[in-house]
Amino acid sequence: MIFNFQNEYLNRQSTVQLGITSNIEPLAQAAGTIKEIFQDLQDQGQLLQRYPGTYKWKDPYSDIVNWNADLQTRYRTAVGQIGNEVMAMAMHSEPFENAFRTAQRTQWYNLMLLVNAEKTSLRMFAIARNVPYVRGYRAHGRNRFLRSLGRLNEHPLTNREEQSVNWHPHLIYLTDRGQPARCNFTPSDATGEKEMVNVFENRYVEDRFRRQSRLKNWPSGWGYPRHPQYAAMREGQDANWPACEHCGKSAVFGEYVKGRTVYTAWDEQSVCTCSKYGGKPWELEPLVEVYQYPSYTGSSFDINRGVRALQNIPEGEIIGEYCGTFVPLQEEEDTCGDDTFLMGWEGPSRDFFHPDAEKIRLLSGGLAGNWTRFMNHTDKEEEVSARMYQFPYGGKMRIIVQAARDIVFGEQILTSYGPGYFGGDGMG
Ligand SMILES: C[S@@+](CC[C@H](N)C(=O)[O-])C[C@H]1O[C@@H](n2cnc3c(N)ncnc32)[C@H](O)[C@@H]1O
């Protein structure tokens, strides 16, 4: 078991050929610590985001005057391997700091091999989550040992970006040169390149739909326009349908139609009031990074961003929601000028997986969306690691992203856009 996992992990390291076949267990242990490091930085970053006034990162250098010669040598050697910037970042995660202080020689050696292999991802992760490594290091700037290691560069993001309300770690990607870069989108030549925005809920502006005439296939029981996420029940369907996957209650808010009567369901006893997926979105973000993979076309002008897992994700886990802006079907051209991030949105039907289910909206993840928009497509069924489907969840209809099989740390998360996409028909 450990052996397989370890092989799998090492096979995916493109930057370093480790070539180690002995000491299997310590290496597996080191791989476990790497995952804990990412998780810890993520957790602390989220706490900071949530409680900016009160949450304080632990100062890893608070006792630096007491570091003995062995610790100093260990630190200095590590700086020689991964640089003092990444070392300062890693020290802000408790699992790494503990290993630094307590690991046996071989354990430490193995951990540093893997940290070295992951150092560009670790660096971007720490930058994007505002780990205050510069502040932490500089607070002890007078310390003779730290001074001997040299100065630290400024945090690469400006204050504006760090403090912006729209700021989110998944709005930067790791380039093939190991540097962070902003995620931008060019909907059309006329609009030019625009910075992407991260959203946790879909955007719906009713006026935009009012300007368009009612579609022929618009559901007969629905008024026009209406928010497409509050799916109405139709005559003959059972009262609990569509039910929230999490709590089992009806996911319908607002009116529903039975016979000729329109009923209103807004009652906490019978209607799902879960927050998204029964938890808070900030608690549920999986550890992933937006990562530049080799371009599909072979041209260096085509930047191919994809999603790389930074944790193991078990099969079946719901890992996100494809979010974006609702776009009328007729407006595809005007608004996006580009169908790269367009997803088809189906009307109410009993079977959302039905190939003939009718699209009544589009959802565009281009300018406003989240990390799920960067998942690339594969035609090979066995390569699909995440699936997207429209389903009622947490009180609303959503496009859910679910792990289709076990996903291991370091692999690219691939999905299937469905048969229409590369024919220019949008996803789904
Ligand atoms: C939803 S986006 C995925 C993120 C995209 N790679 C990026 O950098 O923004 C879809 C686009 O990615 C590219 N793409 C994704 N999977 C592909 C594949 N299997 N073959 C070729 N191009 C692909 C195509 O350009 C497609 O229009």
XYZ file of C-alpha atoms and ligand atoms in Angstrom:
455
model
C 0.000 0.000 0.000
C 2.615 2.482 1.077
C 4.849 1.296 -1.717
C 2.253 1.996 -4.383
C 1.438 5.355 -3.005
C 5.069 6.320 -2.801
C 5.740 5.248 -6.361
C 2.746 7.129 -7.566
C 3.862 10.229 -5.774
C 7.406 10.084 -7.076
C 6.337 9.339 -10.629
C 4.484 12.600 -10.739
C 7.459 14.734 -9.788
C 8.578 16.296 -13.013
C 11.152 18.628 -11.543
C 13.402 16.191 -9.722
C 14.431 12.622 -10.372
C 14.572 11.173 -6.911
C 15.470 7.609 -7.807
C 15.258 6.322 -4.258
C 14.199 2.743 -3.733
C 15.335 2.108 -0.162
C 13.900 3.560 3.037
C 10.393 3.316 1.668
C 8.661 4.137 4.885
C 10.491 7.345 5.764
C 9.854 8.595 2.254
C 6.163 7.856 2.511
C 6.230 9.643 5.847
C 7.891 12.656 4.224
C 5.229 12.665 1.485
C 2.596 12.691 4.255
C 4.295 15.682 5.848
C 4.271 17.577 2.530
C 0.519 17.209 2.377
C 0.191 18.368 5.976
C 2.273 21.435 5.140
C -0.101 22.499 2.347
C -3.133 21.779 4.519
C -1.738 23.737 7.450
C -0.878 26.786 5.316
C -4.356 26.633 3.801
C -6.070 26.359 7.183
C -4.101 29.219 8.663
C -4.655 31.376 5.568
C -8.399 30.801 5.822
C -8.469 31.629 9.502
C -6.603 34.836 8.719
C -9.107 35.692 5.991
C -11.975 34.987 8.330
C -10.634 36.677 11.468
C -8.249 39.325 10.112
C -8.198 41.240 13.387
C -7.506 38.422 15.780
C -5.835 35.509 14.011
C -2.045 35.565 14.407
C 0.415 33.282 12.667
C 2.838 31.626 15.018
C 6.308 33.169 14.898
C 8.691 30.327 13.971
C 11.725 32.371 14.990
C 10.571 33.411 18.460
C 13.293 31.324 20.133
C 15.987 31.822 17.520
C 18.520 33.062 20.065
C 18.405 29.586 21.612
C 18.938 27.581 18.415
C 21.930 25.318 18.883
C 24.656 24.702 16.302
C 22.863 21.607 14.899
C 19.647 23.524 14.240
C 21.567 26.398 12.707
C 23.429 24.003 10.393
C 20.180 22.306 9.422
C 18.589 25.638 8.617
C 21.603 26.915 6.678
C 21.819 23.725 4.596
C 18.095 23.886 3.844
C 18.459 27.503 2.693
C 21.228 26.295 0.389
C 18.798 23.761 -1.106
C 15.521 25.654 -1.428
C 16.506 29.313 -0.843
C 15.741 31.462 2.173
C 12.392 32.664 0.807
C 10.832 29.176 0.499
C 12.466 28.150 3.764
C 10.869 31.120 5.555
C 7.507 30.215 3.993
C 7.754 26.554 4.976
C 8.720 27.485 8.547
C 5.291 29.100 8.901
C 3.662 25.694 8.709
C 3.688 23.781 11.939
C 4.315 20.298 10.484
C 7.428 21.583 8.732
C 8.619 23.511 11.761
C 8.154 20.432 13.967
C 10.117 18.299 11.529
C 12.837 20.953 11.396
C 13.220 20.777 15.150
C 12.701 17.096 15.839
C 13.150 14.906 12.722
C 15.942 12.346 12.620
C 18.627 12.906 9.999
C 17.178 10.511 7.384
C 13.638 11.728 7.932
C 14.753 15.320 7.473
C 16.796 14.430 4.394
C 13.788 12.744 2.780
C 11.481 15.591 3.644
C 13.866 18.115 2.101
C 14.046 16.044 -1.099
C 10.307 16.296 -1.489
C 10.088 19.931 -0.362
C 12.688 20.692 -3.012
C 10.580 18.910 -5.635
C 7.506 20.922 -4.600
C 9.199 24.222 -3.870
C 7.629 26.245 -6.702
C 4.131 25.099 -5.734
C 4.874 25.709 -2.087
C 6.112 29.198 -2.893
C 3.023 30.110 -4.892
C 0.727 28.581 -2.319
C 2.287 30.682 0.452
C 2.227 33.850 -1.663
C -1.392 33.373 -2.688
C -2.501 32.736 0.877
C -0.674 35.727 2.267
C 1.547 33.772 4.614
C 3.345 36.612 6.413
C 6.784 35.100 5.945
C 8.477 38.412 5.150
C 7.140 40.008 8.307
C 8.015 36.931 10.371
C 11.579 36.873 9.110
C 12.175 40.599 9.298
C 10.858 40.828 12.833
C 14.098 39.103 13.771
C 16.217 41.009 11.285
C 18.766 41.970 13.901
C 19.459 38.387 14.781
C 23.014 37.583 13.813
C 22.240 34.110 12.460
C 19.376 35.268 10.212
C 21.484 38.231 9.056
C 24.192 35.827 7.981
C 21.663 34.170 5.604
C 20.947 37.378 3.735
C 17.873 39.535 3.167
C 14.452 38.414 2.027
C 12.801 39.922 -1.043
C 9.512 41.765 -0.724
C 6.288 39.761 -0.876
C 5.673 39.515 -4.659
C 2.029 40.659 -4.490
C 1.280 44.296 -3.891
C -0.775 45.460 -0.941
C -3.655 46.306 -3.211
C -3.886 42.726 -4.365
C -3.458 41.327 -0.891
C -6.253 43.441 0.499
C -8.635 43.487 -2.439
C -12.057 42.061 -1.625
C -12.012 40.126 -4.862
C -8.673 38.642 -4.142
C -8.521 34.863 -4.066
C -5.625 32.342 -4.177
C -7.006 30.748 -7.330
C -6.739 33.984 -9.261
C -3.083 33.343 -9.849
C -1.516 30.403 -11.607
C 1.907 28.880 -11.402
C 3.708 29.458 -14.691
C 6.010 26.946 -16.322
C 8.879 29.105 -15.075
C 7.792 28.618 -11.490
C 6.437 32.152 -11.069
C 2.972 33.297 -9.991
C 0.952 35.153 -12.672
C -2.534 36.679 -12.683
C -5.372 34.668 -14.241
C -6.787 36.785 -17.033
C -9.384 36.216 -19.726
C -9.735 37.817 -23.156
C -13.421 37.519 -24.076
C -12.919 39.346 -27.386
C -10.426 41.596 -29.068
C -12.749 44.516 -28.392
C -12.884 43.981 -24.638
C -9.214 43.099 -24.313
C -7.690 41.123 -21.508
C -9.560 41.282 -18.208
C -8.689 40.143 -14.737
C -10.825 37.237 -13.630
C -12.934 37.416 -10.491
C -13.543 34.636 -7.971
C -17.138 33.955 -6.933
C -18.756 31.437 -4.596
C -22.299 31.828 -5.897
C -23.634 32.320 -9.402
C -24.467 35.779 -10.646
C -27.935 36.408 -12.013
C -29.188 39.779 -13.219
C -32.863 39.543 -14.028
C -32.934 42.605 -16.286
C -30.650 40.901 -18.706
C -33.253 38.196 -19.235
C -36.195 40.575 -19.325
C -34.664 42.101 -22.447
C -34.856 38.738 -24.193
C -38.077 37.124 -25.303
C -39.262 33.956 -23.629
C -37.732 30.835 -25.163
C -39.997 28.332 -26.900
C -38.865 25.579 -24.571
C -39.309 27.701 -21.439
C -40.878 25.468 -18.738
C -44.628 25.865 -18.903
C -45.145 26.209 -15.152
C -42.607 28.991 -14.821
C -43.102 32.695 -14.992
C -40.600 34.560 -17.138
C -37.973 35.476 -16.273
C -37.073 33.688 -13.074
C -33.957 32.691 -11.213
C -32.902 29.392 -12.774
C -31.452 27.950 -9.590
C -34.781 27.759 -7.820
C -36.195 24.857 -9.779
C -39.939 24.468 -9.521
C -41.585 21.130 -8.996
C -43.974 20.145 -11.698
C -47.240 18.364 -11.482
C -46.905 14.671 -10.827
C -43.475 14.896 -9.230
C -43.187 13.927 -5.603
C -43.254 16.625 -3.018
C -39.656 16.187 -1.997
C -38.236 16.440 -5.455
C -35.733 17.797 -6.177
C -34.253 16.977 -2.791
C -30.995 18.330 -1.410
C -28.331 15.624 -1.453
C -27.093 16.709 1.940
C -30.209 16.987 4.135
C -32.792 15.205 1.999
C -35.293 18.082 2.207
C -36.809 19.706 -0.816
C -34.404 22.023 -2.544
C -37.186 24.210 -3.870
C -37.570 27.740 -2.689
C -40.205 30.035 -4.051
C -43.248 28.891 -5.944
C -44.094 25.519 -7.288
C -47.004 24.486 -9.415
C -49.544 21.785 -8.772
C -52.421 21.605 -11.196
C -53.365 25.205 -11.806
C -52.342 26.427 -8.387
C -49.063 28.087 -7.574
C -47.840 27.287 -4.071
C -45.092 28.938 -2.147
C -42.572 26.942 -0.196
C -40.484 29.020 2.130
C -40.627 27.020 5.254
C -37.519 25.873 7.072
C -39.192 22.664 8.211
C -39.749 21.340 4.735
C -37.236 23.166 2.602
C -33.506 22.735 2.628
C -31.686 25.644 4.221
C -28.214 24.117 4.159
C -25.445 26.481 3.387
C -23.490 25.264 0.392
C -22.910 21.502 0.679
C -23.953 21.674 4.316
C -20.843 23.635 5.223
C -19.273 27.009 4.729
C -17.592 27.415 1.370
C -14.359 28.673 2.907
C -14.134 25.445 4.894
C -14.663 23.279 1.865
C -12.177 24.533 -0.648
C -10.074 21.628 -1.760
C -6.320 22.038 -1.957
C -5.719 22.674 -5.611
C -3.547 25.012 -7.586
C -4.022 26.549 -10.999
C -0.975 25.333 -12.869
C 0.459 25.879 -16.338
C 0.622 22.585 -18.235
C 2.197 22.114 -21.664
C 0.064 23.762 -24.318
C -2.294 21.526 -26.285
C -1.431 23.251 -29.523
C 2.335 23.215 -29.033
C 2.390 27.018 -29.371
C 4.018 28.946 -26.537
C 1.379 31.696 -27.050
C -1.361 29.366 -25.839
C -1.186 29.357 -22.086
C -2.754 26.180 -20.875
C -3.830 26.496 -17.268
C -5.136 23.393 -15.588
C -5.939 22.252 -12.039
C -3.412 20.292 -9.993
C -4.459 18.546 -6.768
C -2.406 19.336 -3.672
C -4.111 16.724 -1.541
C -5.519 13.232 -1.942
C -9.220 13.428 -2.756
C -11.349 10.328 -2.232
C -13.746 9.127 -4.911
C -17.226 10.569 -4.519
C -16.152 13.708 -2.658
C -17.914 16.875 -3.759
C -15.083 19.256 -4.382
C -16.721 22.322 -5.780
C -19.345 24.009 -7.821
C -18.927 25.369 -11.321
C -19.904 28.990 -10.747
C -20.353 31.851 -13.160
C -22.745 34.404 -14.580
C -26.074 33.391 -16.083
C -26.268 34.362 -19.720
C -29.390 34.181 -21.915
C -29.030 31.548 -24.610
C -29.489 34.220 -27.296
C -26.723 36.422 -25.916
C -23.825 34.033 -26.165
C -22.030 36.056 -28.792
C -22.480 39.559 -27.360
C -21.481 38.819 -23.821
C -18.671 36.395 -24.086
C -17.435 36.598 -27.611
C -15.762 33.387 -26.617
C -17.326 30.129 -25.527
C -14.295 28.794 -23.626
C -16.017 28.881 -20.236
C -19.650 28.442 -21.243
C -21.707 25.726 -19.639
C -25.194 24.691 -20.696
C -27.899 25.017 -18.016
C -30.854 22.707 -18.299
C -34.478 23.381 -17.522
C -36.360 21.398 -14.881
C -36.704 17.786 -15.845
C -36.799 14.612 -13.903
C -33.558 13.387 -15.361
C -30.778 15.917 -15.624
C -28.497 13.389 -17.189
C -30.801 12.858 -20.086
C -28.989 13.562 -23.372
C -32.009 15.406 -24.729
C -32.447 17.648 -21.686
C -33.071 21.126 -23.010
C -30.784 24.023 -22.316
C -32.583 27.116 -21.138
C -29.608 29.205 -20.017
C -25.883 29.393 -20.239
C -23.530 29.818 -17.347
C -20.285 31.597 -18.157
C -17.299 31.113 -15.862
C -15.081 33.409 -17.935
C -14.940 36.667 -16.019
C -16.581 35.593 -12.779
C -16.040 32.010 -11.711
C -13.743 29.905 -9.596
C -10.975 27.280 -9.916
C -13.336 24.735 -11.488
C -13.272 26.721 -14.764
C -9.642 25.725 -15.243
C -10.283 21.981 -15.358
C -9.155 20.622 -18.676
C -10.983 18.032 -20.743
C -10.067 14.460 -21.616
C -11.715 12.147 -24.113
C -10.454 9.081 -22.299
C -12.956 7.809 -19.805
C -10.238 6.275 -17.608
C -8.516 9.675 -17.292
C -11.594 11.540 -16.071
C -11.049 12.305 -12.399
C -13.882 14.802 -11.805
C -17.383 14.979 -13.167
C -19.715 17.935 -13.419
C -23.472 17.610 -13.269
C -26.457 19.767 -12.542
C -28.114 18.804 -9.321
C -30.077 20.303 -6.428
C -27.762 20.793 -3.509
C -27.755 23.028 -0.462
C -31.053 24.674 -1.307
C -30.432 25.461 -4.966
C -29.848 23.893 -8.311
C -26.108 23.885 -8.943
C -23.464 22.460 -11.214
C -21.618 20.183 -8.861
C -18.060 18.927 -9.298
C -17.476 15.485 -7.834
C -14.349 13.311 -7.713
C -14.976 10.449 -10.158
C -12.246 8.311 -8.614
C -9.508 8.644 -5.997
C -7.301 11.584 -6.932
C -3.724 11.637 -5.643
C -1.589 14.568 -4.625
C 0.161 16.138 -7.595
C -2.055 14.920 -10.430
C -3.989 17.071 -12.854
C -7.759 16.996 -12.267
C -9.398 16.267 -15.614
C -13.055 16.291 -16.507
C -15.187 15.693 -19.577
C -16.897 18.673 -21.215
C -19.400 16.452 -22.965
C -19.740 15.725 -26.652
C -20.814 19.216 -27.805
C -17.949 21.314 -26.499
C -15.294 21.004 -29.121
C -17.992 21.407 -31.752
C -18.570 24.873 -30.267
C -21.704 24.022 -28.349
C -20.551 24.897 -24.830
C -19.922 22.487 -21.979
C -22.459 20.030 -20.693
C -12.666 25.557 -19.476
S -11.156 26.002 -20.248
C -9.930 25.132 -19.345
C -8.817 26.047 -18.888
C -7.904 26.475 -20.011
N -6.874 25.459 -20.232
C -7.265 27.826 -19.696
O -6.023 27.957 -19.660
O -8.021 28.799 -19.456
C -11.340 25.157 -21.760
C -10.264 25.392 -22.814
O -9.076 24.691 -22.469
C -8.511 24.054 -23.627
N -8.596 22.596 -23.462
C -9.030 21.944 -22.371
N -8.939 20.610 -22.532
C -8.424 20.403 -23.771
C -8.085 19.243 -24.524
N -8.259 18.009 -24.045
N -7.562 19.423 -25.761
C -7.364 20.651 -26.263
N -7.666 21.790 -25.606
C -8.187 21.677 -24.363
C -9.309 24.530 -24.810
O -8.694 25.701 -25.284
C -10.640 24.874 -24.178
O -11.339 25.836 -24.924
